[in-house]
PDB file of C-alpha atoms (C1' of nucleotides) in Angstrom:
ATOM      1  CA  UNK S  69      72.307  13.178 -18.937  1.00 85.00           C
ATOM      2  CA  UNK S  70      75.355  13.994 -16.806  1.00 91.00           C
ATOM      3  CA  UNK S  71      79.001  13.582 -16.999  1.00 91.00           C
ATOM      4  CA  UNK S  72      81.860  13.625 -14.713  1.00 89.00           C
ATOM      5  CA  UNK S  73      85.345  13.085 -16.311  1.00 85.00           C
ATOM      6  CA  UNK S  74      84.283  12.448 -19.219  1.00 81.00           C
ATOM      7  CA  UNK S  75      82.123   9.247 -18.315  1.00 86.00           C
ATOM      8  CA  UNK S  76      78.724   9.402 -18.772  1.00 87.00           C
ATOM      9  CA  UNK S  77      75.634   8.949 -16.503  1.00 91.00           C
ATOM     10  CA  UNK S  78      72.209   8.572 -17.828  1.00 90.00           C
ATOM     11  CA  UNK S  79      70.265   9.633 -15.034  1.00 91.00           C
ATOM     12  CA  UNK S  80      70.386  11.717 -11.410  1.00 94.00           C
ATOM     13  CA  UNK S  81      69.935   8.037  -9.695  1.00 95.00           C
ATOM     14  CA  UNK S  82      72.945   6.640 -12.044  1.00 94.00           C
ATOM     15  CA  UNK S  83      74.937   9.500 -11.252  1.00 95.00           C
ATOM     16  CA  UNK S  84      74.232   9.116  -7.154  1.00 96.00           C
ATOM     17  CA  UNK S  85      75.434   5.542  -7.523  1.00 95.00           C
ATOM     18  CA  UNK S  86      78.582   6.973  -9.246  1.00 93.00           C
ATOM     19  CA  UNK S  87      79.170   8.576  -5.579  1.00 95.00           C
ATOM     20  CA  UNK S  88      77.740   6.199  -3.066  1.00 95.00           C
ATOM     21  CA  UNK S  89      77.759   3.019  -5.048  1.00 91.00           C
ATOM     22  CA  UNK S  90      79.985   0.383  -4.744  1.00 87.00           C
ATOM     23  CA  UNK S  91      80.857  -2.419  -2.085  1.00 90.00           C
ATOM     24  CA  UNK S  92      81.724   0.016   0.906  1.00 93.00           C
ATOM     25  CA  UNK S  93      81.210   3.926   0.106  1.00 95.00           C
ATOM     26  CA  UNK S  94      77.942   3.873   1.711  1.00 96.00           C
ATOM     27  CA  UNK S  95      78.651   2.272   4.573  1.00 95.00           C
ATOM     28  CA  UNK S  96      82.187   3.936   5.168  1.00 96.00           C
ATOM     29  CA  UNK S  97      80.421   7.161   4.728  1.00 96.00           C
ATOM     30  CA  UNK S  98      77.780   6.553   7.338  1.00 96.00           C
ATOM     31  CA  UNK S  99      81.024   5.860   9.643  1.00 95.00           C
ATOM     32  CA  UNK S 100      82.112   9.120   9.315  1.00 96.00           C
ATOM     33  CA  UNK S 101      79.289  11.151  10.046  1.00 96.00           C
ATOM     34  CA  UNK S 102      81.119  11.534  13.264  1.00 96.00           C
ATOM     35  CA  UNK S 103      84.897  12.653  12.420  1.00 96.00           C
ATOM     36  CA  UNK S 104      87.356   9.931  12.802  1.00 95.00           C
ATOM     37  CA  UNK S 105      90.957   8.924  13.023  1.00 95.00           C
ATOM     38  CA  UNK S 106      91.818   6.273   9.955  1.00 95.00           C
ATOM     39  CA  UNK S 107      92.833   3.678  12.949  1.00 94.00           C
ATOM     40  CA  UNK S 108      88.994   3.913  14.662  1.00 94.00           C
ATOM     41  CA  UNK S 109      88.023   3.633  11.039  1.00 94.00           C
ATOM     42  CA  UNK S 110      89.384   0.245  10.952  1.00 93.00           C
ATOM     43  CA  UNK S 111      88.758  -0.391  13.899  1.00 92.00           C
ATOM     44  CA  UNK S 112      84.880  -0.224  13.036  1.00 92.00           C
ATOM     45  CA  UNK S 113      85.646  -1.791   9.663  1.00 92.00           C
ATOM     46  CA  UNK S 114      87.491  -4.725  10.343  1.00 90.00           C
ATOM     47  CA  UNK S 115      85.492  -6.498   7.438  1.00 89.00           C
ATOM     48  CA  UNK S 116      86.986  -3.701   4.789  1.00 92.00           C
ATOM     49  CA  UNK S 117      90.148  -4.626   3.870  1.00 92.00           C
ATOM     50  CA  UNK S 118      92.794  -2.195   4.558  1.00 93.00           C
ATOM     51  CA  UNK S 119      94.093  -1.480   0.586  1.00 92.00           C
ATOM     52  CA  UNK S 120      89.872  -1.460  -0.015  1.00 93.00           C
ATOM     53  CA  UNK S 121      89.712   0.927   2.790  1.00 94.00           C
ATOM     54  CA  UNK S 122      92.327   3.374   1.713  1.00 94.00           C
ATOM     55  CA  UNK S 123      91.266   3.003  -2.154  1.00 94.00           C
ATOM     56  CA  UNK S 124      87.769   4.175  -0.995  1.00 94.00           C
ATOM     57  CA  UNK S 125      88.909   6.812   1.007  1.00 95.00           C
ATOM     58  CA  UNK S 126      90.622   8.152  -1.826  1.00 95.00           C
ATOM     59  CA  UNK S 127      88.348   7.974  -3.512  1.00 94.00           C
ATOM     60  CA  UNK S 128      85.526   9.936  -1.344  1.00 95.00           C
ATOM     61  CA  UNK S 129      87.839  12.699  -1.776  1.00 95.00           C
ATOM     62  CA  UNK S 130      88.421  12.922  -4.768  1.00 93.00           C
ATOM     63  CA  UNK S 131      85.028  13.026  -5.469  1.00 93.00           C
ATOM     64  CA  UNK S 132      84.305  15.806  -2.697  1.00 94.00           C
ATOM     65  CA  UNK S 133      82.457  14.025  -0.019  1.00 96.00           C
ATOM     66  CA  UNK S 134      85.344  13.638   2.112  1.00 96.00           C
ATOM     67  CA  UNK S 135      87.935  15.337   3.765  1.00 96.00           C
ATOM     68  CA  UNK S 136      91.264  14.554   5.256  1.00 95.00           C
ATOM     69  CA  UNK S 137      93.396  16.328   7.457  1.00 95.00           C
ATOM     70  CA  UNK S 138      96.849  15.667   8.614  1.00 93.00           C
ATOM     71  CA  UNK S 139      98.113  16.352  12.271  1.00 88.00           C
ATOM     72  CA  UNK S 140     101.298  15.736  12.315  1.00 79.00           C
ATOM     73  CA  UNK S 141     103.979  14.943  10.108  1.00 66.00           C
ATOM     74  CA  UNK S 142     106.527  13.150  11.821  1.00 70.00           C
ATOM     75  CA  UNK S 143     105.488   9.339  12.754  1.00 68.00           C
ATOM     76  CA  UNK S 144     103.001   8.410  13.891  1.00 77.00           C
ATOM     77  CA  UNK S 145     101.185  10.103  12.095  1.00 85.00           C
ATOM     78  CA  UNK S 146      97.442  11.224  13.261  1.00 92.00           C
ATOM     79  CA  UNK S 147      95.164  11.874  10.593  1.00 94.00           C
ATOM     80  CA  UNK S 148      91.210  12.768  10.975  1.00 95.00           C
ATOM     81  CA  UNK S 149      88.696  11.858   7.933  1.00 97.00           C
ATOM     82  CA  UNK S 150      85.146  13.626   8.037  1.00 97.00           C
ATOM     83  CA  UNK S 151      82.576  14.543   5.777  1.00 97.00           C
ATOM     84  CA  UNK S 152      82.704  17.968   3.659  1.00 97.00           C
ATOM     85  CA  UNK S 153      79.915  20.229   3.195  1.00 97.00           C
ATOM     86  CA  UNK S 154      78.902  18.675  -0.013  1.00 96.00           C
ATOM     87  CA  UNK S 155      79.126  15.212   1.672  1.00 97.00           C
ATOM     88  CA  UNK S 156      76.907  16.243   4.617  1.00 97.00           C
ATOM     89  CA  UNK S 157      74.426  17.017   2.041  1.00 97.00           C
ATOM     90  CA  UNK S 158      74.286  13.180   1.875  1.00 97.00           C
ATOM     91  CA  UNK S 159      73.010  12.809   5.831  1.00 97.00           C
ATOM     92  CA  UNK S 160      69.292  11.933   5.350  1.00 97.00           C
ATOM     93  CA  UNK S 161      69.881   9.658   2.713  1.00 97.00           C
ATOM     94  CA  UNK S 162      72.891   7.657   4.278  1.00 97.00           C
ATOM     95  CA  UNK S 163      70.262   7.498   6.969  1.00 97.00           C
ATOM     96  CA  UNK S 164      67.331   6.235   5.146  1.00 97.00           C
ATOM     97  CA  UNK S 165      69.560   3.459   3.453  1.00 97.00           C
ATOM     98  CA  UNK S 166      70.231   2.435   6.836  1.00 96.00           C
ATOM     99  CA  UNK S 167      66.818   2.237   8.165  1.00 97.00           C
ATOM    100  CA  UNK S 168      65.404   0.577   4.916  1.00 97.00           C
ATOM    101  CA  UNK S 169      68.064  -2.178   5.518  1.00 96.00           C
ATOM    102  CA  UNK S 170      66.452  -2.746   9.434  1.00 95.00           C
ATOM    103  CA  UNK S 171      63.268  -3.177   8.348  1.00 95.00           C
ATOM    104  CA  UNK S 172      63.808  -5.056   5.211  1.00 94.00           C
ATOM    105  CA  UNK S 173      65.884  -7.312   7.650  1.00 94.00           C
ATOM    106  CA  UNK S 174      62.718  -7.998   9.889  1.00 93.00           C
ATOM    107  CA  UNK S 175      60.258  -8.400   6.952  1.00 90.00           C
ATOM    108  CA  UNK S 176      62.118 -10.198   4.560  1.00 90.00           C
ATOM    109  CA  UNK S 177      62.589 -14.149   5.563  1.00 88.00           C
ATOM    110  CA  UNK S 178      65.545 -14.213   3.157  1.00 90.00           C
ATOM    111  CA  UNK S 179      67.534 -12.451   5.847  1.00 93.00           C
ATOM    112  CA  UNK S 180      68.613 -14.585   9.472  1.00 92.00           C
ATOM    113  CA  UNK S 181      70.364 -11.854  11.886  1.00 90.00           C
ATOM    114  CA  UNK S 182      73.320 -13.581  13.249  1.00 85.00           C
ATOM    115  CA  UNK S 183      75.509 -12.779  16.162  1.00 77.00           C
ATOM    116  CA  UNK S 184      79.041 -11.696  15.216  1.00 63.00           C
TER     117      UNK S 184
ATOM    118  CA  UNK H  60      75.218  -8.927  11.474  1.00 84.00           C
ATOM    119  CA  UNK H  61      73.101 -10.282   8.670  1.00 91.00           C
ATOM    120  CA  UNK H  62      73.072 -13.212   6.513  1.00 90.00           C
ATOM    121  CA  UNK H  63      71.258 -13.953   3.001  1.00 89.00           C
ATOM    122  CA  UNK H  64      72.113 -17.431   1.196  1.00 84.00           C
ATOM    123  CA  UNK H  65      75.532 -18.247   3.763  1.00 80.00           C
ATOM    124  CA  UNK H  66      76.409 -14.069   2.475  1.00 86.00           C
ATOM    125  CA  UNK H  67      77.506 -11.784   5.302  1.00 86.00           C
ATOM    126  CA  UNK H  68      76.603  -8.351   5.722  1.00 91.00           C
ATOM    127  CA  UNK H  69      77.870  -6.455   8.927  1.00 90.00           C
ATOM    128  CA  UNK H  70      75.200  -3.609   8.621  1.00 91.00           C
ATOM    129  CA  UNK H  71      71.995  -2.424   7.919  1.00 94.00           C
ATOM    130  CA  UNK H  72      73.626  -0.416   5.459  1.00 95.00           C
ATOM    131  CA  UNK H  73      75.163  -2.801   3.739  1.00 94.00           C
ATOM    132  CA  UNK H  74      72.351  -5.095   3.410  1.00 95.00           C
ATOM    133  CA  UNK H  75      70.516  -2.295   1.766  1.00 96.00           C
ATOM    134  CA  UNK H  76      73.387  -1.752  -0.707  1.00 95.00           C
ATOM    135  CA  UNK H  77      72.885  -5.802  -1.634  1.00 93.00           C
ATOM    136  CA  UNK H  78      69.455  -4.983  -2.353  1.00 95.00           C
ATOM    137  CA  UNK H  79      70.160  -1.947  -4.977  1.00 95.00           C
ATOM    138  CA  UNK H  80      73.574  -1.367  -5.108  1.00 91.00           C
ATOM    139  CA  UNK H  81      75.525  -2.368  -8.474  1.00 87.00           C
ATOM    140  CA  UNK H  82      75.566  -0.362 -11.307  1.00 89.00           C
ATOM    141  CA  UNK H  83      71.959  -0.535 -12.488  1.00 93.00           C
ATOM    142  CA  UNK H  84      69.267  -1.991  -9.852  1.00 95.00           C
ATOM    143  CA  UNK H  85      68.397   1.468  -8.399  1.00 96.00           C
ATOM    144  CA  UNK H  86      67.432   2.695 -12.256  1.00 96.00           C
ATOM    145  CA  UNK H  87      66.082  -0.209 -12.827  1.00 96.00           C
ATOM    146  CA  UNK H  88      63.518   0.036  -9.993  1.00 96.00           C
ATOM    147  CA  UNK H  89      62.709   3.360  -9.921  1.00 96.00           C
ATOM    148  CA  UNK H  90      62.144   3.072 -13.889  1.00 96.00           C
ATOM    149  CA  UNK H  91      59.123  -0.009 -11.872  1.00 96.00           C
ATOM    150  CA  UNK H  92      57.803   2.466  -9.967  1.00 97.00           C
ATOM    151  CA  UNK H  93      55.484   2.531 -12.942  1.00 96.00           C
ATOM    152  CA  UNK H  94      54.304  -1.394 -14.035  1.00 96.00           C
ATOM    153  CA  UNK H  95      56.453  -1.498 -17.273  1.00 96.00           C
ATOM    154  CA  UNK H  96      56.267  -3.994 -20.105  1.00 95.00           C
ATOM    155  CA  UNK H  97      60.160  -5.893 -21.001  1.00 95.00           C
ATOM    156  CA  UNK H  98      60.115  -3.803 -24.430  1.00 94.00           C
ATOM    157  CA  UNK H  99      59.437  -0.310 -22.365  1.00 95.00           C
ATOM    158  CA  UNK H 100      62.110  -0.947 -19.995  1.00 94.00           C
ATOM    159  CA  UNK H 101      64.383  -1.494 -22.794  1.00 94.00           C
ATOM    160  CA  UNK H 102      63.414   1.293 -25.390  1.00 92.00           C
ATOM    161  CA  UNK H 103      64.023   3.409 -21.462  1.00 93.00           C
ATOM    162  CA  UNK H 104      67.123   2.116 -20.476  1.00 92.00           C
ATOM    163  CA  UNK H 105      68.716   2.267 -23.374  1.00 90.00           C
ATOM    164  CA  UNK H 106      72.286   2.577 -21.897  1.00 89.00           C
ATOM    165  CA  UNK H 107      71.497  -0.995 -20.640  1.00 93.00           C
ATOM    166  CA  UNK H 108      72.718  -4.057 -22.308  1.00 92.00           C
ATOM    167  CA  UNK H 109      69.875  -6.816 -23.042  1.00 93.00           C
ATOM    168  CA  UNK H 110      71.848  -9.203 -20.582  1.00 92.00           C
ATOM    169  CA  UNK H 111      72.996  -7.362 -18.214  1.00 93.00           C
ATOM    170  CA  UNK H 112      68.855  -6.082 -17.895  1.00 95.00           C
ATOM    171  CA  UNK H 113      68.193  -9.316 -18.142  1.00 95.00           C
ATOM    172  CA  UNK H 114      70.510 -10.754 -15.480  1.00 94.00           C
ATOM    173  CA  UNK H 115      69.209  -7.521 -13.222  1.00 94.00           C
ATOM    174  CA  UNK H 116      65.435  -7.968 -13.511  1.00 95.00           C
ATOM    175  CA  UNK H 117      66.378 -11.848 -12.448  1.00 95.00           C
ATOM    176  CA  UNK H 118      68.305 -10.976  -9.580  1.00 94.00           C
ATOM    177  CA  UNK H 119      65.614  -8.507  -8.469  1.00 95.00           C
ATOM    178  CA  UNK H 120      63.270 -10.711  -8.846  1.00 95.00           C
ATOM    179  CA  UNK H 121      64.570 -13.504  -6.854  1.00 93.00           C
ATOM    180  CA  UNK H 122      65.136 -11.118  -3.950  1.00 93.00           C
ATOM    181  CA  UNK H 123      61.577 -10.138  -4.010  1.00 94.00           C
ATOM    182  CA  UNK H 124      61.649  -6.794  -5.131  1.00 96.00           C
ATOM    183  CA  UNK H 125      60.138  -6.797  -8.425  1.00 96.00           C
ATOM    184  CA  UNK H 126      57.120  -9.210  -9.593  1.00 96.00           C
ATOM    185  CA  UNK H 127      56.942 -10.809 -13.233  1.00 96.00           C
ATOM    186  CA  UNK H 128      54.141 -11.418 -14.962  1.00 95.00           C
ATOM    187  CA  UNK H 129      53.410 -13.296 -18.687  1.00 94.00           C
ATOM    188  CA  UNK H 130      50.043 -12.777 -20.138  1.00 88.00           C
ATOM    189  CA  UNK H 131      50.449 -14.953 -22.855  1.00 80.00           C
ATOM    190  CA  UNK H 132      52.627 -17.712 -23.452  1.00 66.00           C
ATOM    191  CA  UNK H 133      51.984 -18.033 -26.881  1.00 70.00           C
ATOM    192  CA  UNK H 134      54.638 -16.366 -28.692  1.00 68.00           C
ATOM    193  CA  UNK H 135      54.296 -12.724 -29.211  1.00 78.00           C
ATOM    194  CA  UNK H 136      54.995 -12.793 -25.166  1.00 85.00           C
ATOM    195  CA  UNK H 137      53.579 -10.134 -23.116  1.00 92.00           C
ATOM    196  CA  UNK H 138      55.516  -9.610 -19.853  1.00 94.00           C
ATOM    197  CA  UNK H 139      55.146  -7.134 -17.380  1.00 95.00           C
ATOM    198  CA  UNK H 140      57.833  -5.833 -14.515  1.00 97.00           C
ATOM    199  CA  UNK H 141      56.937  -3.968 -11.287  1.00 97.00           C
ATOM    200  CA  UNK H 142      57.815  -3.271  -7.826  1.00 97.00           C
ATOM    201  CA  UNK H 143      56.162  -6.028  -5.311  1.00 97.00           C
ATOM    202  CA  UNK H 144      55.062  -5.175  -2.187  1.00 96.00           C
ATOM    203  CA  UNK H 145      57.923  -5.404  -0.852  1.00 96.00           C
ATOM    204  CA  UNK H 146      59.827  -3.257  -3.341  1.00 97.00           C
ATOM    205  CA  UNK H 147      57.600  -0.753  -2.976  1.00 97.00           C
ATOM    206  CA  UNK H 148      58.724  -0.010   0.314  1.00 97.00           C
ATOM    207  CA  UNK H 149      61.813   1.395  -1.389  1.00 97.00           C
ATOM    208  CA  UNK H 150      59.820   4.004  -2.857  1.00 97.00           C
ATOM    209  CA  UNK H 151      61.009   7.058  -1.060  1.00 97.00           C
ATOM    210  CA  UNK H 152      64.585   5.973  -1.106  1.00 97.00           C
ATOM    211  CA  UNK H 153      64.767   5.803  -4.735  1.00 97.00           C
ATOM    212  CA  UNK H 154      63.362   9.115  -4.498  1.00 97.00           C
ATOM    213  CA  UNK H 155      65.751  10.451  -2.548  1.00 97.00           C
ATOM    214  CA  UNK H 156      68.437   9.137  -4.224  1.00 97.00           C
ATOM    215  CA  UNK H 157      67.473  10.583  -7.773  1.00 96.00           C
ATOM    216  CA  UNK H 158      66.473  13.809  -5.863  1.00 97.00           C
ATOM    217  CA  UNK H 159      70.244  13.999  -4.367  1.00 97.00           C
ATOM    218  CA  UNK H 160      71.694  13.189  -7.630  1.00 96.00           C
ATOM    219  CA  UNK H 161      69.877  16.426  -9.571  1.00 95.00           C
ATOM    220  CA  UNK H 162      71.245  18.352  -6.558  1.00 95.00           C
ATOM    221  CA  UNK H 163      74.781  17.188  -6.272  1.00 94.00           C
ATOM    222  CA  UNK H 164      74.946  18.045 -10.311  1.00 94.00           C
ATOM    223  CA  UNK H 165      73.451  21.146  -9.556  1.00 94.00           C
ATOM    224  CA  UNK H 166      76.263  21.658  -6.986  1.00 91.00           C
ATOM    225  CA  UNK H 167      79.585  20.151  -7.499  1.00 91.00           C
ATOM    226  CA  UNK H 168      81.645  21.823 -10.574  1.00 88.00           C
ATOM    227  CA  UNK H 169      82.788  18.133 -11.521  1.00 91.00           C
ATOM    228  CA  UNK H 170      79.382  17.420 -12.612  1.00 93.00           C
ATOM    229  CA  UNK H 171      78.214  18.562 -16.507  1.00 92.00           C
ATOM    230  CA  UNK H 172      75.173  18.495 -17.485  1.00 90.00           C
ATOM    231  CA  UNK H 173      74.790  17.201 -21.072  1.00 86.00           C
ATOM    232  CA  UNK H 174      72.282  16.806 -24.095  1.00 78.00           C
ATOM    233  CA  UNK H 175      71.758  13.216 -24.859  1.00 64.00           C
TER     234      UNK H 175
ATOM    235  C1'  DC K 168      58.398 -10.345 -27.903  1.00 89.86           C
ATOM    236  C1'  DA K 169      61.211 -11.475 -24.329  1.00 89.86           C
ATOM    237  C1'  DG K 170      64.811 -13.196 -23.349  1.00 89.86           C
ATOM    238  C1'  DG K 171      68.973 -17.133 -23.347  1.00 89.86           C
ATOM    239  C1'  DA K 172      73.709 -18.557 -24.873  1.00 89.86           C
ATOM    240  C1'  DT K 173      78.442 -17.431 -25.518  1.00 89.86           C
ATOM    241  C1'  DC K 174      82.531 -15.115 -25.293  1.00 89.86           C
ATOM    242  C1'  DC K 175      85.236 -11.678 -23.319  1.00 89.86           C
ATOM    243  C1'  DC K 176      87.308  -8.025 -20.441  1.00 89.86           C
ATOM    244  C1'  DC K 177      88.267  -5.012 -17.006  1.00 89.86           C
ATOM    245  C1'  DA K 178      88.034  -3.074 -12.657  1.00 89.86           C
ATOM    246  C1'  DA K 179      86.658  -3.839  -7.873  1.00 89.86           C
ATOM    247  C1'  DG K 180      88.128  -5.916  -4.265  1.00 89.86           C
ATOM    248  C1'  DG K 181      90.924  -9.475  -1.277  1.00 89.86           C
ATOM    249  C1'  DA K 182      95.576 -11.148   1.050  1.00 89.86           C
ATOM    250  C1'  DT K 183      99.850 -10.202   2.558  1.00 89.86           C
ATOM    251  C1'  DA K 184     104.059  -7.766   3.175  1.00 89.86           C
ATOM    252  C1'  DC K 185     106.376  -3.601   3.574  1.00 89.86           C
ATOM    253  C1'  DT K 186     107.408   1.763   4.811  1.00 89.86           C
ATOM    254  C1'  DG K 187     107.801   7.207   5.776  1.00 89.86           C
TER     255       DG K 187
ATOM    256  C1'  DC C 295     100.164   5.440  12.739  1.00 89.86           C
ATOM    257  C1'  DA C 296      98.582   5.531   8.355  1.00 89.86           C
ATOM    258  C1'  DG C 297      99.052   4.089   4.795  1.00 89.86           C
ATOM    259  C1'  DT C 298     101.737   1.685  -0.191  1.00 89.86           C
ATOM    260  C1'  DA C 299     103.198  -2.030  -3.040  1.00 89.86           C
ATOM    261  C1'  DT C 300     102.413  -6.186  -5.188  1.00 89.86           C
ATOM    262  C1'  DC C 301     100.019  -9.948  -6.653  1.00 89.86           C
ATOM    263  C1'  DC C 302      95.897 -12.234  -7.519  1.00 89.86           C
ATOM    264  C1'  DT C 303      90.866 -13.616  -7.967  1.00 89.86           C
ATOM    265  C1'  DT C 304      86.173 -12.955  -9.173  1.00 89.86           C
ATOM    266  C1'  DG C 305      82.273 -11.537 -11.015  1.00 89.86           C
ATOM    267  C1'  DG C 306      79.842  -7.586 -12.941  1.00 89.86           C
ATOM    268  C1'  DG C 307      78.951  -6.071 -16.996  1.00 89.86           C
ATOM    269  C1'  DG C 308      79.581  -5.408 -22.308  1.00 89.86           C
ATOM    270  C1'  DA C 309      78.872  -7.148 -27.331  1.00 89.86           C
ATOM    271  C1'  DT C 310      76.853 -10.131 -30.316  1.00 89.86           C
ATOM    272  C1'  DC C 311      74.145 -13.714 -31.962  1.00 89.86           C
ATOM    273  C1'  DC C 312      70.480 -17.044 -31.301  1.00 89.86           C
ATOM    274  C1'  DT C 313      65.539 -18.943 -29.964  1.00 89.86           C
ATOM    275  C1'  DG C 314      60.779 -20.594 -27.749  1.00 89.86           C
TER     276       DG C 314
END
DNA sequence: CAGGATCCCCAAGGATACTG
DNA sequence: CAGTATCCTTGGGGATCCTG
């Protein structure tokens, strides 16, 4: 049994989900394997709404698998997001979620792949 | 660009994430990994309300992950849950994902480990 | 035994407009 | 440029009781 902030988390899977779960973490971290600026972010993310985006982003941090860093202070402003040490850690698996969803894409006939 | 039921998902990664994202499907299925009777799952996943396991083992169901099977239908029911052929290519991922979760509690200083 | 039915609530996420 | 602020919707999930 684990805890963070005082909420609790039954199991090492439950508590994984805690950090990757969710709509968009996975796939926002994925993104930033490669360092980006918040604009390519979008850019990439067009689906993720922009308050969603920035809520997330928070978030990552906050939980240590993110990092931000601000280039300059006067507008307009650049500012690079990338993963930390801890949220490299997360690599393989980021990775395997992505290649599960490929192949579960060409097996399953519940899926279509459509053009954007 | 994917599609399940008219549902959009812009990434392999985010198909995945439909598949056992939420708060309880990974636990769920890696608690399948193992063919478990209704009653085990429950007296296991005790954190998990009767509905909401309910509603879960449904879901997973329908999207082919997990097979259901009654042996009796005369009331006491016997009903068994486990990972179809399909879910069982999910296997290592769940794996991994409960293996990252020990380590990241190991790790991060936000994470305490507690007695249930 | 294995759930369904009901009621409820909150938090995740969307849309749009605005700002240091 | 990189976000906030505000308002709103929805559905995931909880609690409790009921049933084939």
């Amino acid at each position: 049994m684990y805890s963070i902030d005082n909420k609790q988390f039954p199991c090492s899977t439950s508590l994984t989900m805690k950090y990757i779960g969710g709509k968009w973490k996975a796939v926002i971290l994925i993104h930033l394997i490669k360092k980006k600026r918040y604009s390519e972010l979008r850019k990439e993310l067009p689906m993720v709404t922009e308050r969603t985006l920035s809520l997330q982003l928070k978030e990552l941090e906050s939980d240590g698998l993110i990092t931000r860093t601000v280039h300059t202070n006067k507008p307009p402003l650049k500012v690079d997001y990338a993963l930390s040490e801890f949220g490299q850690t997360l690599i393989p698996l980021l990775k395997g979620i992505a290649e599960w969803g490929k192949e579960a894409a060409a097996k399953s006939d519940q899926v279509t792949i459509v053009p954007c």
